[in-house]
PDB file of C-alpha atoms in Angstrom:
ATOM      1  CA  MET C   2      37.034  54.509 313.029  1.00 82.00           C
ATOM      2  CA  GLN C   3      38.277  51.439 311.158  1.00 89.00           C
ATOM      3  CA  PRO C   4      40.266  48.610 312.691  1.00 93.00           C
ATOM      4  CA  ASP C   5      43.671  48.171 311.072  1.00 94.00           C
ATOM      5  CA  GLU C   6      44.495  45.322 308.724  1.00 95.00           C
ATOM      6  CA  ALA C   7      46.608  43.393 311.252  1.00 97.00           C
ATOM      7  CA  LEU C   8      43.764  43.426 313.767  1.00 97.00           C
ATOM      8  CA  VAL C   9      41.236  42.232 311.186  1.00 98.00           C
ATOM      9  CA  ARG C  10      43.563  39.400 310.157  1.00 98.00           C
ATOM     10  CA  SER C  11      44.025  38.338 313.777  1.00 98.00           C
ATOM     11  CA  TRP C  12      40.258  38.391 314.376  1.00 98.00           C
ATOM     12  CA  LEU C  13      39.592  36.168 311.382  1.00 99.00           C
ATOM     13  CA  GLN C  14      42.423  33.770 312.164  1.00 98.00           C
ATOM     14  CA  SER C  15      41.347  33.357 315.777  1.00 98.00           C
ATOM     15  CA  ALA C  16      37.686  32.981 314.727  1.00 98.00           C
ATOM     16  CA  VAL C  17      38.692  30.148 312.379  1.00 96.00           C
ATOM     17  CA  GLU C  18      40.827  28.520 315.091  1.00 95.00           C
ATOM     18  CA  ASP C  19      37.956  28.758 317.588  1.00 96.00           C
ATOM     19  CA  ALA C  20      35.525  27.274 315.068  1.00 95.00           C
ATOM     20  CA  TYR C  21      37.936  24.373 314.491  1.00 91.00           C
ATOM     21  CA  GLU C  22      38.159  23.797 318.245  1.00 92.00           C
ATOM     22  CA  GLY C  23      34.503  24.313 319.123  1.00 94.00           C
ATOM     23  CA  GLU C  24      32.923  22.651 316.112  1.00 92.00           C
ATOM     24  CA  ARG C  25      35.354  19.825 315.409  1.00 86.00           C
ATOM     25  CA  GLN C  26      32.503  17.453 314.584  1.00 87.00           C
ATOM     26  CA  LEU C  27      31.559  19.629 311.584  1.00 86.00           C
ATOM     27  CA  PHE C  28      35.050  19.162 310.185  1.00 79.00           C
ATOM     28  CA  GLN C  29      35.223  15.457 310.952  1.00 78.00           C
ATOM     29  CA  GLU C  30      31.845  14.821 309.341  1.00 79.00           C
ATOM     30  CA  ARG C  31      32.745  17.033 306.387  1.00 76.00           C
ATOM     31  CA  ALA C  32      29.722  19.282 306.818  1.00 85.00           C
ATOM     32  CA  HIS C  33      28.877  21.757 304.063  1.00 88.00           C
ATOM     33  CA  GLU C  34      31.092  24.846 304.046  1.00 90.00           C
ATOM     34  CA  ARG C  35      28.050  27.070 304.781  1.00 92.00           C
ATOM     35  CA  SER C  36      27.734  25.416 308.183  1.00 94.00           C
ATOM     36  CA  VAL C  37      31.378  26.089 308.914  1.00 94.00           C
ATOM     37  CA  VAL C  38      31.198  29.691 307.638  1.00 97.00           C
ATOM     38  CA  PHE C  39      28.295  30.367 309.996  1.00 97.00           C
ATOM     39  CA  HIS C  40      30.406  29.365 313.011  1.00 97.00           C
ATOM     40  CA  ILE C  41      33.392  31.380 311.793  1.00 98.00           C
ATOM     41  CA  ALA C  42      31.137  34.414 311.256  1.00 98.00           C
ATOM     42  CA  ARG C  43      29.596  34.068 314.710  1.00 98.00           C
ATOM     43  CA  ARG C  44      33.011  34.070 316.334  1.00 98.00           C
ATOM     44  CA  LEU C  45      34.268  36.920 314.153  1.00 99.00           C
ATOM     45  CA  ALA C  46      31.198  39.007 315.037  1.00 98.00           C
ATOM     46  CA  THR C  47      31.933  38.575 318.753  1.00 97.00           C
ATOM     47  CA  ARG C  48      35.431  40.002 318.268  1.00 97.00           C
ATOM     48  CA  VAL C  49      34.216  42.877 316.110  1.00 97.00           C
ATOM     49  CA  GLU C  50      31.484  43.803 318.589  1.00 95.00           C
ATOM     50  CA  ALA C  51      33.921  43.768 321.530  1.00 94.00           C
ATOM     51  CA  TRP C  52      36.337  46.021 319.640  1.00 94.00           C
ATOM     52  CA  ALA C  53      33.559  48.371 318.517  1.00 92.00           C
ATOM     53  CA  CYS C  54      32.385  48.747 322.109  1.00 89.00           C
ATOM     54  CA  ASP C  55      35.889  49.476 323.395  1.00 85.00           C
ATOM     55  CA  ALA C  56      36.762  51.783 320.485  1.00 82.00           C
ATOM     56  CA  ASN C  57      33.374  53.532 320.547  1.00 80.00           C
ATOM     57  CA  SER C  58      33.014  52.638 316.870  1.00 84.00           C
ATOM     58  CA  ALA C  59      29.632  51.018 316.290  1.00 82.00           C
ATOM     59  CA  GLY C  60      28.202  50.093 312.931  1.00 90.00           C
ATOM     60  CA  TRP C  61      30.458  47.246 311.781  1.00 94.00           C
ATOM     61  CA  SER C  62      28.591  44.065 310.797  1.00 95.00           C
ATOM     62  CA  VAL C  63      29.560  40.526 309.885  1.00 97.00           C
ATOM     63  CA  ASP C  64      27.271  38.970 307.272  1.00 96.00           C
ATOM     64  CA  VAL C  65      27.238  35.756 305.255  1.00 96.00           C
ATOM     65  CA  GLU C  66      26.065  35.340 301.638  1.00 90.00           C
ATOM     66  CA  TYR C  67      25.173  39.055 301.635  1.00 86.00           C
ATOM     67  CA  ASP C  68      23.535  40.535 298.546  1.00 72.00           C
ATOM     68  CA  ARG C  69      23.220  44.237 299.289  1.00 63.00           C
ATOM     69  CA  TRP C  70      25.047  45.715 296.315  1.00 59.00           C
ATOM     70  CA  HIS C  71      22.232  46.030 293.837  1.00 53.00           C
ATOM     71  CA  PRO C  72      19.148  44.063 294.870  1.00 51.00           C
ATOM     72  CA  GLY C  73      17.319  42.340 292.042  1.00 45.00           C
ATOM     73  CA  ASP C  74      20.065  42.827 289.490  1.00 43.00           C
ATOM     74  CA  VAL C  75      22.655  40.102 289.838  1.00 55.00           C
ATOM     75  CA  GLU C  76      23.824  40.759 286.286  1.00 61.00           C
ATOM     76  CA  TRP C  77      24.957  44.243 287.359  1.00 59.00           C
ATOM     77  CA  LEU C  78      27.126  42.694 290.045  1.00 62.00           C
ATOM     78  CA  LYS C  79      28.501  39.936 287.823  1.00 65.00           C
ATOM     79  CA  LYS C  80      29.574  42.403 285.140  1.00 66.00           C
ATOM     80  CA  ARG C  81      31.583  44.367 287.679  1.00 62.00           C
ATOM     81  CA  LEU C  82      33.355  41.304 289.003  1.00 62.00           C
ATOM     82  CA  ARG C  83      35.743  40.236 286.278  1.00 57.00           C
ATOM     83  CA  GLY C  84      35.269  36.764 284.876  1.00 59.00           C
ATOM     84  CA  LEU C  85      31.886  36.029 286.422  1.00 59.00           C
ATOM     85  CA  ASP C  86      29.657  36.241 283.351  1.00 59.00           C
ATOM     86  CA  GLY C  87      27.762  32.991 282.986  1.00 60.00           C
ATOM     87  CA  HIS C  88      27.706  32.222 286.713  1.00 58.00           C
ATOM     88  CA  ASP C  89      24.511  32.139 288.731  1.00 58.00           C
ATOM     89  CA  GLU C  90      23.596  34.237 291.743  1.00 53.00           C
ATOM     90  CA  SER C  91      25.018  31.861 294.351  1.00 57.00           C
ATOM     91  CA  ASP C  92      28.409  32.064 292.627  1.00 68.00           C
ATOM     92  CA  VAL C  93      28.600  35.838 293.026  1.00 79.00           C
ATOM     93  CA  TYR C  94      27.937  36.560 296.683  1.00 85.00           C
ATOM     94  CA  PRO C  95      30.901  36.108 299.037  1.00 92.00           C
ATOM     95  CA  ASP C  96      30.785  33.644 301.911  1.00 96.00           C
ATOM     96  CA  LEU C  97      31.451  36.256 304.593  1.00 98.00           C
ATOM     97  CA  ILE C  98      31.979  40.012 304.795  1.00 97.00           C
ATOM     98  CA  LEU C  99      32.871  42.562 307.456  1.00 97.00           C
ATOM     99  CA  HIS C 100      31.381  45.905 306.493  1.00 94.00           C
ATOM    100  CA  ARG C 101      29.184  48.826 307.412  1.00 92.00           C
ATOM    101  CA  ARG C 102      25.715  48.288 306.015  1.00 88.00           C
ATOM    102  CA  SER C 103      25.161  52.039 305.780  1.00 85.00           C
ATOM    103  CA  GLY C 104      27.216  52.447 302.597  1.00 80.00           C
ATOM    104  CA  SER C 105      29.158  50.752 299.858  1.00 77.00           C
ATOM    105  CA  SER C 106      32.352  52.764 299.506  1.00 80.00           C
ATOM    106  CA  ALA C 107      35.881  51.813 300.505  1.00 84.00           C
ATOM    107  CA  GLU C 108      35.407  53.161 304.027  1.00 89.00           C
ATOM    108  CA  HIS C 109      32.427  50.830 304.504  1.00 90.00           C
ATOM    109  CA  ASN C 110      33.946  47.638 303.065  1.00 92.00           C
ATOM    110  CA  LEU C 111      36.615  46.068 305.229  1.00 95.00           C
ATOM    111  CA  LEU C 112      36.894  42.285 304.738  1.00 98.00           C
ATOM    112  CA  VAL C 113      35.560  39.764 302.220  1.00 97.00           C
ATOM    113  CA  VAL C 114      36.112  36.013 302.704  1.00 98.00           C
ATOM    114  CA  GLU C 115      35.686  32.852 300.653  1.00 97.00           C
ATOM    115  CA  VAL C 116      35.984  29.432 302.290  1.00 96.00           C
ATOM    116  CA  LYS C 117      36.539  26.133 300.498  1.00 94.00           C
ATOM    117  CA  LYS C 118      37.058  22.634 301.773  1.00 89.00           C
ATOM    118  CA  GLU C 119      40.264  20.948 300.701  1.00 88.00           C
ATOM    119  CA  GLY C 120      39.825  19.310 297.313  1.00 85.00           C
ATOM    120  CA  ALA C 121      36.669  21.250 296.442  1.00 86.00           C
ATOM    121  CA  ARG C 122      36.357  22.708 292.963  1.00 86.00           C
ATOM    122  CA  GLY C 123      36.045  26.428 292.301  1.00 85.00           C
ATOM    123  CA  ARG C 124      39.209  27.762 293.908  1.00 90.00           C
ATOM    124  CA  GLU C 125      40.230  29.911 290.926  1.00 89.00           C
ATOM    125  CA  HIS C 126      36.693  31.226 290.534  1.00 86.00           C
ATOM    126  CA  ASP C 127      36.604  32.265 294.197  1.00 91.00           C
ATOM    127  CA  LEU C 128      40.030  33.911 294.006  1.00 93.00           C
ATOM    128  CA  GLU C 129      38.904  35.903 290.964  1.00 88.00           C
ATOM    129  CA  LYS C 130      35.744  36.880 292.817  1.00 88.00           C
ATOM    130  CA  LEU C 131      37.823  38.102 295.772  1.00 93.00           C
ATOM    131  CA  ARG C 132      40.068  40.128 293.449  1.00 91.00           C
ATOM    132  CA  GLY C 133      36.919  41.713 292.056  1.00 85.00           C
ATOM    133  CA  PHE C 134      35.683  42.679 295.505  1.00 88.00           C
ATOM    134  CA  VAL C 135      39.043  44.260 296.383  1.00 91.00           C
ATOM    135  CA  ALA C 136      38.941  46.317 293.157  1.00 86.00           C
ATOM    136  CA  HIS C 137      36.767  49.350 292.443  1.00 81.00           C
ATOM    137  CA  PRO C 138      33.791  49.843 292.893  1.00 79.00           C
ATOM    138  CA  PHE C 139      33.569  47.603 295.988  1.00 83.00           C
ATOM    139  CA  SER C 140      37.072  48.399 297.250  1.00 89.00           C
ATOM    140  CA  TYR C 141      37.237  45.957 300.141  1.00 93.00           C
ATOM    141  CA  ARG C 142      40.472  46.607 302.021  1.00 95.00           C
ATOM    142  CA  LEU C 143      41.244  42.957 302.626  1.00 97.00           C
ATOM    143  CA  ALA C 144      40.218  39.582 301.206  1.00 98.00           C
ATOM    144  CA  ALA C 145      40.928  36.098 302.492  1.00 99.00           C
ATOM    145  CA  PHE C 146      40.614  32.750 300.784  1.00 98.00           C
ATOM    146  CA  ILE C 147      40.628  29.972 303.368  1.00 97.00           C
ATOM    147  CA  THR C 148      41.098  26.323 302.449  1.00 95.00           C
ATOM    148  CA  LEU C 149      39.840  24.042 305.206  1.00 90.00           C
ATOM    149  CA  SER C 150      41.785  20.848 305.749  1.00 85.00           C
ATOM    150  CA  ALA C 151      39.808  17.648 305.222  1.00 77.00           C
ATOM    151  CA  ASP C 152      41.281  16.106 308.366  1.00 76.00           C
ATOM    152  CA  GLY C 153      40.815  19.102 310.676  1.00 73.00           C
ATOM    153  CA  GLY C 154      44.417  20.261 310.318  1.00 81.00           C
ATOM    154  CA  GLU C 155      45.588  23.833 309.891  1.00 88.00           C
ATOM    155  CA  PRO C 156      43.737  25.806 307.219  1.00 92.00           C
ATOM    156  CA  LEU C 157      45.627  27.339 304.303  1.00 95.00           C
ATOM    157  CA  TRP C 158      45.405  31.123 303.954  1.00 98.00           C
ATOM    158  CA  HIS C 159      45.602  33.273 300.839  1.00 98.00           C
ATOM    159  CA  TRP C 160      45.363  37.012 301.543  1.00 98.00           C
ATOM    160  CA  ILE C 161      44.621  39.754 299.017  1.00 97.00           C
ATOM    161  CA  ALA C 162      44.949  43.408 300.025  1.00 92.00           C
ATOM    162  CA  ASP C 163      43.912  46.564 298.193  1.00 76.00           C
TER     163      ASP C 163
END
C-alpha cells in the first residue's frame, strides 16, 4: 500500500518544521545543507515508519544522497535526467528520497527532494533534476524543492507531481 500524496506532503512539511524547531542552531550558524537534510530525513523516517506500522505496509525507506539506480555508471543516470550532461556524480543524486529499495518502478518511487539554502546557486539545475526524477523511467510520484530561509523563517516550497 502507498500513502497518498497529501499525506506525504504533510509528513515532509512537518519534518521540515520539526527540524527548524529542534535544530535551530544549524540554521542560525548556516550549516551545510547536508546537515539539515539529515535532520529532515530523520524526522520524515519516523513518520513513515509509524504509518507503515499502523497501515501494515512495511518496506518504505527514507534515504539521502542515494545512488541505487545503476551503480558504477553515473553517465547512464545523467543521460536519463535531461540537462545533466557535464555534471559530476554529486550533482545527480537527490538530497532525499522516500522509496522502496526493492525496485525502481513507479510503485516503488514515492518522493524525491532537493534542498537549497536561500541565495545558494543551482536552483534551476535542481529543479530540472527533480523534473527528471518525476519523468520516466524513475517516475517518482512527487518532488519537492525546498528553499531554506537564511534567517530561520518559513521555507519556500515548490512541488512537482507526476
